[in-house]
JSON list of C-alpha atoms in Angstrom, two decimals:
[
{"chain": "B", "resi": 1, "resn": "MET", "atom": "CA", "xyz": [-7.43, 15.42, -10.04]},
{"chain": "B", "resi": 2, "resn": "ILE", "atom": "CA", "xyz": [-8.17, 11.96, -11.37]},
{"chain": "B", "resi": 3, "resn": "PHE", "atom": "CA", "xyz": [-5.22, 9.59, -11.62]},
{"chain": "B", "resi": 4, "resn": "ASP", "atom": "CA", "xyz": [-5.40, 7.16, -14.54]},
{"chain": "B", "resi": 5, "resn": "PHE", "atom": "CA", "xyz": [-3.43, 3.97, -13.99]},
{"chain": "B", "resi": 6, "resn": "SER", "atom": "CA", "xyz": [-5.04, 1.99, -16.80]},
{"chain": "B", "resi": 7, "resn": "LYS", "atom": "CA", "xyz": [-2.60, 3.24, -19.42]},
{"chain": "B", "resi": 8, "resn": "THR", "atom": "CA", "xyz": [0.54, 2.31, -17.48]},
{"chain": "B", "resi": 9, "resn": "GLN", "atom": "CA", "xyz": [2.71, -0.54, -18.65]},
{"chain": "B", "resi": 10, "resn": "HIS", "atom": "CA", "xyz": [3.50, -2.33, -15.38]},
{"chain": "B", "resi": 11, "resn": "ILE", "atom": "CA", "xyz": [0.89, -1.36, -12.76]},
{"chain": "B", "resi": 12, "resn": "ASN", "atom": "CA", "xyz": [-1.51, -4.24, -12.27]},
{"chain": "B", "resi": 13, "resn": "PHE", "atom": "CA", "xyz": [-3.14, -3.44, -8.92]},
{"chain": "B", "resi": 14, "resn": "PHE", "atom": "CA", "xyz": [-4.36, 0.16, -9.00]},
{"chain": "B", "resi": 15, "resn": "PRO", "atom": "CA", "xyz": [-3.64, 2.04, -5.78]},
{"chain": "B", "resi": 16, "resn": "TYR", "atom": "CA", "xyz": [-6.18, 3.54, -3.47]},
{"chain": "B", "resi": 17, "resn": "VAL", "atom": "CA", "xyz": [-5.89, 7.33, -3.78]},
{"chain": "B", "resi": 18, "resn": "GLY", "atom": "CA", "xyz": [-7.78, 9.44, -1.26]},
{"chain": "B", "resi": 19, "resn": "LYS", "atom": "CA", "xyz": [-10.11, 12.10, -2.64]},
{"chain": "B", "resi": 20, "resn": "ASN", "atom": "CA", "xyz": [-7.92, 14.92, -1.25]},
{"chain": "B", "resi": 21, "resn": "TYR", "atom": "CA", "xyz": [-4.51, 13.41, -2.03]},
{"chain": "B", "resi": 22, "resn": "ALA", "atom": "CA", "xyz": [-3.83, 15.73, -4.96]},
{"chain": "B", "resi": 23, "resn": "ILE", "atom": "CA", "xyz": [-4.45, 18.86, -2.88]},
{"chain": "B", "resi": 24, "resn": "SER", "atom": "CA", "xyz": [-2.73, 17.72, 0.31]},
{"chain": "B", "resi": 25, "resn": "PRO", "atom": "CA", "xyz": [0.20, 19.93, 1.33]},
{"chain": "B", "resi": 26, "resn": "HIS", "atom": "CA", "xyz": [2.27, 16.78, 1.92]},
{"chain": "B", "resi": 27, "resn": "LYS", "atom": "CA", "xyz": [1.53, 13.86, -0.35]},
{"chain": "B", "resi": 28, "resn": "ILE", "atom": "CA", "xyz": [1.90, 10.61, 1.59]},
{"chain": "B", "resi": 29, "resn": "LEU", "atom": "CA", "xyz": [2.14, 7.22, -0.08]},
{"chain": "B", "resi": 30, "resn": "VAL", "atom": "CA", "xyz": [1.65, 4.23, 2.18]},
{"chain": "B", "resi": 31, "resn": "LEU", "atom": "CA", "xyz": [3.57, 1.37, 0.59]},
{"chain": "B", "resi": 32, "resn": "GLY", "atom": "CA", "xyz": [2.47, -2.11, 1.55]},
{"chain": "B", "resi": 33, "resn": "GLU", "atom": "CA", "xyz": [4.07, -5.33, 0.42]},
{"chain": "B", "resi": 34, "resn": "SER", "atom": "CA", "xyz": [1.67, -7.76, -1.20]},
{"chain": "B", "resi": 35, "resn": "HIS", "atom": "CA", "xyz": [-1.65, -9.47, -1.63]},
{"chain": "B", "resi": 36, "resn": "TYR", "atom": "CA", "xyz": [-2.29, -13.10, -0.74]},
{"chain": "B", "resi": 37, "resn": "GLY", "atom": "CA", "xyz": [-4.97, -15.03, -2.55]},
{"chain": "B", "resi": 38, "resn": "PRO", "atom": "CA", "xyz": [-5.71, -17.17, -5.60]},
{"chain": "B", "resi": 39, "resn": "GLN", "atom": "CA", "xyz": [-3.89, -16.41, -8.83]},
{"chain": "B", "resi": 40, "resn": "SER", "atom": "CA", "xyz": [-7.27, -15.68, -10.45]},
{"chain": "B", "resi": 41, "resn": "ASN", "atom": "CA", "xyz": [-7.32, -12.44, -8.40]},
{"chain": "B", "resi": 42, "resn": "ASN", "atom": "CA", "xyz": [-4.34, -11.16, -10.41]},
{"chain": "B", "resi": 43, "resn": "GLU", "atom": "CA", "xyz": [-6.73, -10.02, -13.12]},
{"chain": "B", "resi": 44, "resn": "TYR", "atom": "CA", "xyz": [-8.68, -7.88, -10.64]},
{"chain": "B", "resi": 45, "resn": "HIS", "atom": "CA", "xyz": [-7.06, -4.45, -10.92]},
{"chain": "B", "resi": 46, "resn": "GLU", "atom": "CA", "xyz": [-9.24, -3.00, -8.13]},
{"chain": "B", "resi": 47, "resn": "TRP", "atom": "CA", "xyz": [-8.09, -5.50, -5.47]},
{"chain": "B", "resi": 48, "resn": "THR", "atom": "CA", "xyz": [-5.98, -2.98, -3.52]},
{"chain": "B", "resi": 49, "resn": "ARG", "atom": "CA", "xyz": [-8.71, -0.34, -3.64]},
{"chain": "B", "resi": 50, "resn": "ASP", "atom": "CA", "xyz": [-11.28, -2.84, -2.43]},
{"chain": "B", "resi": 51, "resn": "VAL", "atom": "CA", "xyz": [-9.11, -3.85, 0.52]},
{"chain": "B", "resi": 52, "resn": "VAL", "atom": "CA", "xyz": [-8.94, -0.21, 1.64]},
{"chain": "B", "resi": 53, "resn": "GLU", "atom": "CA", "xyz": [-12.46, 0.89, 0.71]},
{"chain": "B", "resi": 54, "resn": "LYS", "atom": "CA", "xyz": [-14.46, -2.21, 1.64]},
{"chain": "B", "resi": 55, "resn": "ASP", "atom": "CA", "xyz": [-12.44, -4.43, 3.97]},
{"chain": "B", "resi": 56, "resn": "PHE", "atom": "CA", "xyz": [-10.96, -1.56, 5.98]},
{"chain": "B", "resi": 57, "resn": "LEU", "atom": "CA", "xyz": [-13.05, 1.62, 5.70]},
{"chain": "B", "resi": 58, "resn": "GLY", "atom": "CA", "xyz": [-16.31, -0.22, 4.98]},
{"chain": "B", "resi": 59, "resn": "ASN", "atom": "CA", "xyz": [-15.97, -2.38, 8.09]},
{"chain": "B", "resi": 60, "resn": "TYR", "atom": "CA", "xyz": [-14.91, 0.67, 10.10]},
{"chain": "B", "resi": 61, "resn": "ASP", "atom": "CA", "xyz": [-18.00, 2.62, 8.94]},
{"chain": "B", "resi": 62, "resn": "LYS", "atom": "CA", "xyz": [-20.27, -0.27, 9.95]},
{"chain": "B", "resi": 63, "resn": "GLY", "atom": "CA", "xyz": [-18.62, -0.59, 13.37]},
{"chain": "B", "resi": 64, "resn": "ASN", "atom": "CA", "xyz": [-17.47, -4.12, 12.54]},
{"chain": "B", "resi": 65, "resn": "THR", "atom": "CA", "xyz": [-14.35, -5.64, 14.03]},
{"chain": "B", "resi": 66, "resn": "LEU", "atom": "CA", "xyz": [-11.55, -5.26, 11.53]},
{"chain": "B", "resi": 67, "resn": "PRO", "atom": "CA", "xyz": [-10.03, -8.48, 10.22]},
{"chain": "B", "resi": 68, "resn": "ASP", "atom": "CA", "xyz": [-6.48, -8.98, 11.52]},
{"chain": "B", "resi": 69, "resn": "TRP", "atom": "CA", "xyz": [-5.05, -8.57, 8.04]},
{"chain": "B", "resi": 70, "resn": "VAL", "atom": "CA", "xyz": [-6.42, -5.00, 7.64]},
{"chain": "B", "resi": 71, "resn": "ALA", "atom": "CA", "xyz": [-5.76, -3.79, 11.18]},
{"chain": "B", "resi": 72, "resn": "CYS", "atom": "CA", "xyz": [-2.46, -2.30, 10.01]},
{"chain": "B", "resi": 73, "resn": "HIS", "atom": "CA", "xyz": [-4.45, 0.26, 8.02]},
{"chain": "B", "resi": 74, "resn": "ARG", "atom": "CA", "xyz": [-5.97, 1.52, 11.28]},
{"chain": "B", "resi": 75, "resn": "ASN", "atom": "CA", "xyz": [-2.56, 1.55, 12.98]},
{"chain": "B", "resi": 76, "resn": "THR", "atom": "CA", "xyz": [-1.09, 3.50, 10.07]},
{"chain": "B", "resi": 77, "resn": "ALA", "atom": "CA", "xyz": [-3.94, 6.02, 10.23]},
{"chain": "B", "resi": 78, "resn": "ASN", "atom": "CA", "xyz": [-3.36, 6.45, 13.96]},
{"chain": "B", "resi": 79, "resn": "ILE", "atom": "CA", "xyz": [0.32, 7.18, 13.36]},
{"chain": "B", "resi": 80, "resn": "LEU", "atom": "CA", "xyz": [-0.47, 9.72, 10.64]},
{"chain": "B", "resi": 81, "resn": "ALA", "atom": "CA", "xyz": [-3.40, 11.38, 12.43]},
{"chain": "B", "resi": 82, "resn": "SER", "atom": "CA", "xyz": [-2.92, 14.44, 14.59]},
{"chain": "B", "resi": 83, "resn": "VAL", "atom": "CA", "xyz": [-5.22, 12.80, 17.17]},
{"chain": "B", "resi": 84, "resn": "ARG", "atom": "CA", "xyz": [-5.31, 9.03, 17.76]},
{"chain": "B", "resi": 85, "resn": "ASP", "atom": "CA", "xyz": [-8.56, 7.32, 16.76]},
{"chain": "B", "resi": 86, "resn": "THR", "atom": "CA", "xyz": [-9.70, 10.33, 14.76]},
{"chain": "B", "resi": 87, "resn": "ASN", "atom": "CA", "xyz": [-12.10, 9.68, 11.90]},
{"chain": "B", "resi": 88, "resn": "LEU", "atom": "CA", "xyz": [-10.05, 7.32, 9.75]},
{"chain": "B", "resi": 89, "resn": "HIS", "atom": "CA", "xyz": [-11.56, 8.81, 6.60]},
{"chain": "B", "resi": 90, "resn": "GLU", "atom": "CA", "xyz": [-9.89, 12.14, 7.41]},
{"chain": "B", "resi": 91, "resn": "VAL", "atom": "CA", "xyz": [-6.52, 10.40, 7.19]},
{"chain": "B", "resi": 92, "resn": "TYR", "atom": "CA", "xyz": [-7.25, 8.13, 4.23]},
{"chain": "B", "resi": 93, "resn": "ASP", "atom": "CA", "xyz": [-8.83, 10.96, 2.24]},
{"chain": "B", "resi": 94, "resn": "LYS", "atom": "CA", "xyz": [-5.38, 12.58, 2.14]},
{"chain": "B", "resi": 95, "resn": "ILE", "atom": "CA", "xyz": [-3.12, 9.61, 1.40]},
{"chain": "B", "resi": 96, "resn": "ALA", "atom": "CA", "xyz": [-2.53, 6.95, -1.23]},
{"chain": "B", "resi": 97, "resn": "PHE", "atom": "CA", "xyz": [-2.01, 3.24, -0.54]},
{"chain": "B", "resi": 98, "resn": "TYR", "atom": "CA", "xyz": [-0.21, 0.88, -2.88]},
{"chain": "B", "resi": 99, "resn": "ASN", "atom": "CA", "xyz": [1.11, -2.69, -2.66]},
{"chain": "B", "resi": 100, "resn": "PHE", "atom": "CA", "xyz": [4.56, -3.26, -4.10]},
{"chain": "B", "resi": 101, "resn": "PHE", "atom": "CA", "xyz": [4.06, -6.72, -5.62]},
{"chain": "B", "resi": 102, "resn": "GLN", "atom": "CA", "xyz": [1.80, -6.64, -8.64]},
{"chain": "B", "resi": 103, "resn": "LYS", "atom": "CA", "xyz": [0.53, -10.20, -8.37]},
{"chain": "B", "resi": 104, "resn": "SER", "atom": "CA", "xyz": [-0.52, -12.37, -5.45]},
{"chain": "B", "resi": 105, "resn": "ILE", "atom": "CA", "xyz": [2.63, -13.84, -3.94]},
{"chain": "B", "resi": 106, "resn": "GLY", "atom": "CA", "xyz": [0.89, -16.65, -2.02]},
{"chain": "B", "resi": 107, "resn": "GLU", "atom": "CA", "xyz": [-2.45, -18.06, -1.01]},
{"chain": "B", "resi": 108, "resn": "GLY", "atom": "CA", "xyz": [-1.94, -18.53, 2.71]},
{"chain": "B", "resi": 109, "resn": "ASP", "atom": "CA", "xyz": [-0.41, -16.32, 5.34]},
{"chain": "B", "resi": 110, "resn": "HIS", "atom": "CA", "xyz": [2.63, -14.08, 4.93]},
{"chain": "B", "resi": 111, "resn": "ALA", "atom": "CA", "xyz": [4.97, -17.08, 5.05]},
{"chain": "B", "resi": 112, "resn": "ASP", "atom": "CA", "xyz": [3.45, -18.41, 1.81]},
{"chain": "B", "resi": 113, "resn": "LYS", "atom": "CA", "xyz": [5.48, -16.86, -0.99]},
{"chain": "B", "resi": 114, "resn": "ARG", "atom": "CA", "xyz": [5.11, -19.63, -3.57]},
{"chain": "B", "resi": 115, "resn": "TYR", "atom": "CA", "xyz": [4.50, -17.20, -6.46]},
{"chain": "B", "resi": 116, "resn": "LEU", "atom": "CA", "xyz": [7.30, -14.76, -5.67]},
{"chain": "B", "resi": 117, "resn": "THR", "atom": "CA", "xyz": [9.74, -14.84, -8.60]},
{"chain": "B", "resi": 118, "resn": "LYS", "atom": "CA", "xyz": [12.58, -12.71, -9.89]},
{"chain": "B", "resi": 119, "resn": "GLU", "atom": "CA", "xyz": [10.35, -11.69, -12.81]},
{"chain": "B", "resi": 120, "resn": "LEU", "atom": "CA", "xyz": [7.62, -10.50, -10.41]},
{"chain": "B", "resi": 121, "resn": "LYS", "atom": "CA", "xyz": [10.19, -8.51, -8.41]},
{"chain": "B", "resi": 122, "resn": "ASP", "atom": "CA", "xyz": [11.45, -6.86, -11.63]},
{"chain": "B", "resi": 123, "resn": "VAL", "atom": "CA", "xyz": [7.98, -5.98, -12.93]},
{"chain": "B", "resi": 124, "resn": "SER", "atom": "CA", "xyz": [6.92, -4.70, -9.51]},
{"chain": "B", "resi": 125, "resn": "ALA", "atom": "CA", "xyz": [9.98, -2.44, -9.34]},
{"chain": "B", "resi": 126, "resn": "LYS", "atom": "CA", "xyz": [9.05, -0.95, -12.71]},
{"chain": "B", "resi": 127, "resn": "ALA", "atom": "CA", "xyz": [5.45, -0.50, -11.52]},
{"chain": "B", "resi": 128, "resn": "LEU", "atom": "CA", "xyz": [6.67, 1.32, -8.40]},
{"chain": "B", "resi": 129, "resn": "ALA", "atom": "CA", "xyz": [8.64, 3.71, -10.62]},
{"chain": "B", "resi": 130, "resn": "GLU", "atom": "CA", "xyz": [5.42, 4.42, -12.55]},
{"chain": "B", "resi": 131, "resn": "ILE", "atom": "CA", "xyz": [3.51, 5.00, -9.30]},
{"chain": "B", "resi": 132, "resn": "MET", "atom": "CA", "xyz": [6.18, 7.39, -8.07]},
{"chain": "B", "resi": 133, "resn": "GLU", "atom": "CA", "xyz": [6.04, 9.34, -11.33]},
{"chain": "B", "resi": 134, "resn": "ILE", "atom": "CA", "xyz": [2.24, 9.62, -11.26]},
{"chain": "B", "resi": 135, "resn": "LEU", "atom": "CA", "xyz": [1.63, 10.26, -7.55]},
{"chain": "B", "resi": 136, "resn": "GLN", "atom": "CA", "xyz": [4.80, 12.29, -6.78]},
{"chain": "B", "resi": 137, "resn": "PRO", "atom": "CA", "xyz": [4.76, 11.54, -3.02]},
{"chain": "B", "resi": 138, "resn": "ASP", "atom": "CA", "xyz": [6.70, 13.66, -0.52]},
{"chain": "B", "resi": 139, "resn": "LEU", "atom": "CA", "xyz": [6.74, 10.99, 2.17]},
{"chain": "B", "resi": 140, "resn": "ILE", "atom": "CA", "xyz": [6.47, 7.23, 2.00]},
{"chain": "B", "resi": 141, "resn": "VAL", "atom": "CA", "xyz": [5.24, 5.19, 4.93]},
{"chain": "B", "resi": 142, "resn": "GLY", "atom": "CA", "xyz": [6.28, 1.63, 4.26]},
{"chain": "B", "resi": 143, "resn": "TRP", "atom": "CA", "xyz": [5.18, -1.54, 5.91]},
{"chain": "B", "resi": 144, "resn": "GLY", "atom": "CA", "xyz": [5.58, -5.15, 5.00]},
{"chain": "B", "resi": 145, "resn": "TRP", "atom": "CA", "xyz": [7.00, -8.50, 6.01]},
{"chain": "B", "resi": 146, "resn": "SER", "atom": "CA", "xyz": [10.33, -7.90, 4.31]},
{"chain": "B", "resi": 147, "resn": "ASP", "atom": "CA", "xyz": [12.48, -4.93, 3.36]},
{"chain": "B", "resi": 148, "resn": "LEU", "atom": "CA", "xyz": [12.64, -5.92, -0.30]},
{"chain": "B", "resi": 149, "resn": "GLU", "atom": "CA", "xyz": [10.54, -3.08, -1.70]},
{"chain": "B", "resi": 150, "resn": "TRP", "atom": "CA", "xyz": [12.51, -0.34, 0.06]},
{"chain": "B", "resi": 151, "resn": "LYS", "atom": "CA", "xyz": [15.56, -0.87, -2.12]},
{"chain": "B", "resi": 152, "resn": "TYR", "atom": "CA", "xyz": [13.52, 0.25, -5.15]},
{"chain": "B", "resi": 153, "resn": "LEU", "atom": "CA", "xyz": [12.69, 3.69, -3.75]},
{"chain": "B", "resi": 154, "resn": "PRO", "atom": "CA", "xyz": [14.48, 6.64, -5.36]},
{"chain": "B", "resi": 155, "resn": "GLN", "atom": "CA", "xyz": [17.68, 8.05, -3.89]},
{"chain": "B", "resi": 156, "resn": "PRO", "atom": "CA", "xyz": [18.52, 10.24, -2.05]},
{"chain": "B", "resi": 157, "resn": "ARG", "atom": "CA", "xyz": [16.21, 9.44, 0.80]},
{"chain": "B", "resi": 158, "resn": "ASN", "atom": "CA", "xyz": [16.12, 9.44, 4.57]},
{"chain": "B", "resi": 159, "resn": "GLN", "atom": "CA", "xyz": [14.72, 6.46, 6.44]},
{"chain": "B", "resi": 160, "resn": "ILE", "atom": "CA", "xyz": [13.28, 6.33, 9.95]},
{"chain": "B", "resi": 161, "resn": "ASP", "atom": "CA", "xyz": [12.15, 3.04, 11.48]},
{"chain": "B", "resi": 162, "resn": "ILE", "atom": "CA", "xyz": [9.14, 3.16, 13.78]},
{"chain": "B", "resi": 163, "resn": "ASN", "atom": "CA", "xyz": [8.98, 0.42, 16.37]},
{"chain": "B", "resi": 164, "resn": "LYS", "atom": "CA", "xyz": [5.23, 0.04, 16.17]},
{"chain": "B", "resi": 165, "resn": "ASP", "atom": "CA", "xyz": [4.71, -3.65, 15.60]},
{"chain": "B", "resi": 166, "resn": "CYS", "atom": "CA", "xyz": [1.57, -4.59, 13.70]},
{"chain": "B", "resi": 167, "resn": "VAL", "atom": "CA", "xyz": [1.20, -8.34, 13.46]},
{"chain": "B", "resi": 168, "resn": "GLY", "atom": "CA", "xyz": [4.92, -8.63, 12.76]},
{"chain": "B", "resi": 169, "resn": "ILE", "atom": "CA", "xyz": [5.02, -5.65, 10.39]},
{"chain": "B", "resi": 170, "resn": "HIS", "atom": "CA", "xyz": [7.31, -2.74, 11.21]},
{"chain": "B", "resi": 171, "resn": "LEU", "atom": "CA", "xyz": [6.69, 0.73, 9.83]},
{"chain": "B", "resi": 172, "resn": "HIS", "atom": "CA", "xyz": [9.37, 2.72, 8.00]},
{"chain": "B", "resi": 173, "resn": "LEU", "atom": "CA", "xyz": [9.22, 6.40, 6.98]},
{"chain": "B", "resi": 174, "resn": "PHE", "atom": "CA", "xyz": [11.03, 7.60, 3.87]},
{"chain": "B", "resi": 175, "resn": "THR", "atom": "CA", "xyz": [11.38, 11.23, 2.89]},
{"chain": "B", "resi": 176, "resn": "LEU", "atom": "CA", "xyz": [12.42, 11.86, -0.68]}
]
């Protein structure tokens, strides 16, 4: 099944969707927080996909050391895998990854939130609703620097916090 995000009203950064996501018995959406970079990147709809496919999986395939800012993808895969350090493609082929904020919120590290506005929060919440409608996840694994995006997930839900710290990011599991 091909997911088409180009006709949505609010989704700017298209999510990474693994090739077996649609046929997985349990659809898992990994919900990140944001991108950091120049505002010119906001026009690049494939930014999130490139982070997963090139910066994370591409470096993994080449045996390169993962940059600190993508190491959380490996940690997430290890939590979701039945065996730690399994082939990361086996995990990512079955999941989707999406960043909540639909524009870059800063250009430096996670403390730089100079572009985070109420309008961006509102648009991003509407985009998350579109993602949820299209992908229909059963479980959400959330990670980020804040808990802002969690309040936009549908109710009722159950939340479990996982105390695996990844560069200051804590993981949360949500079942819907």
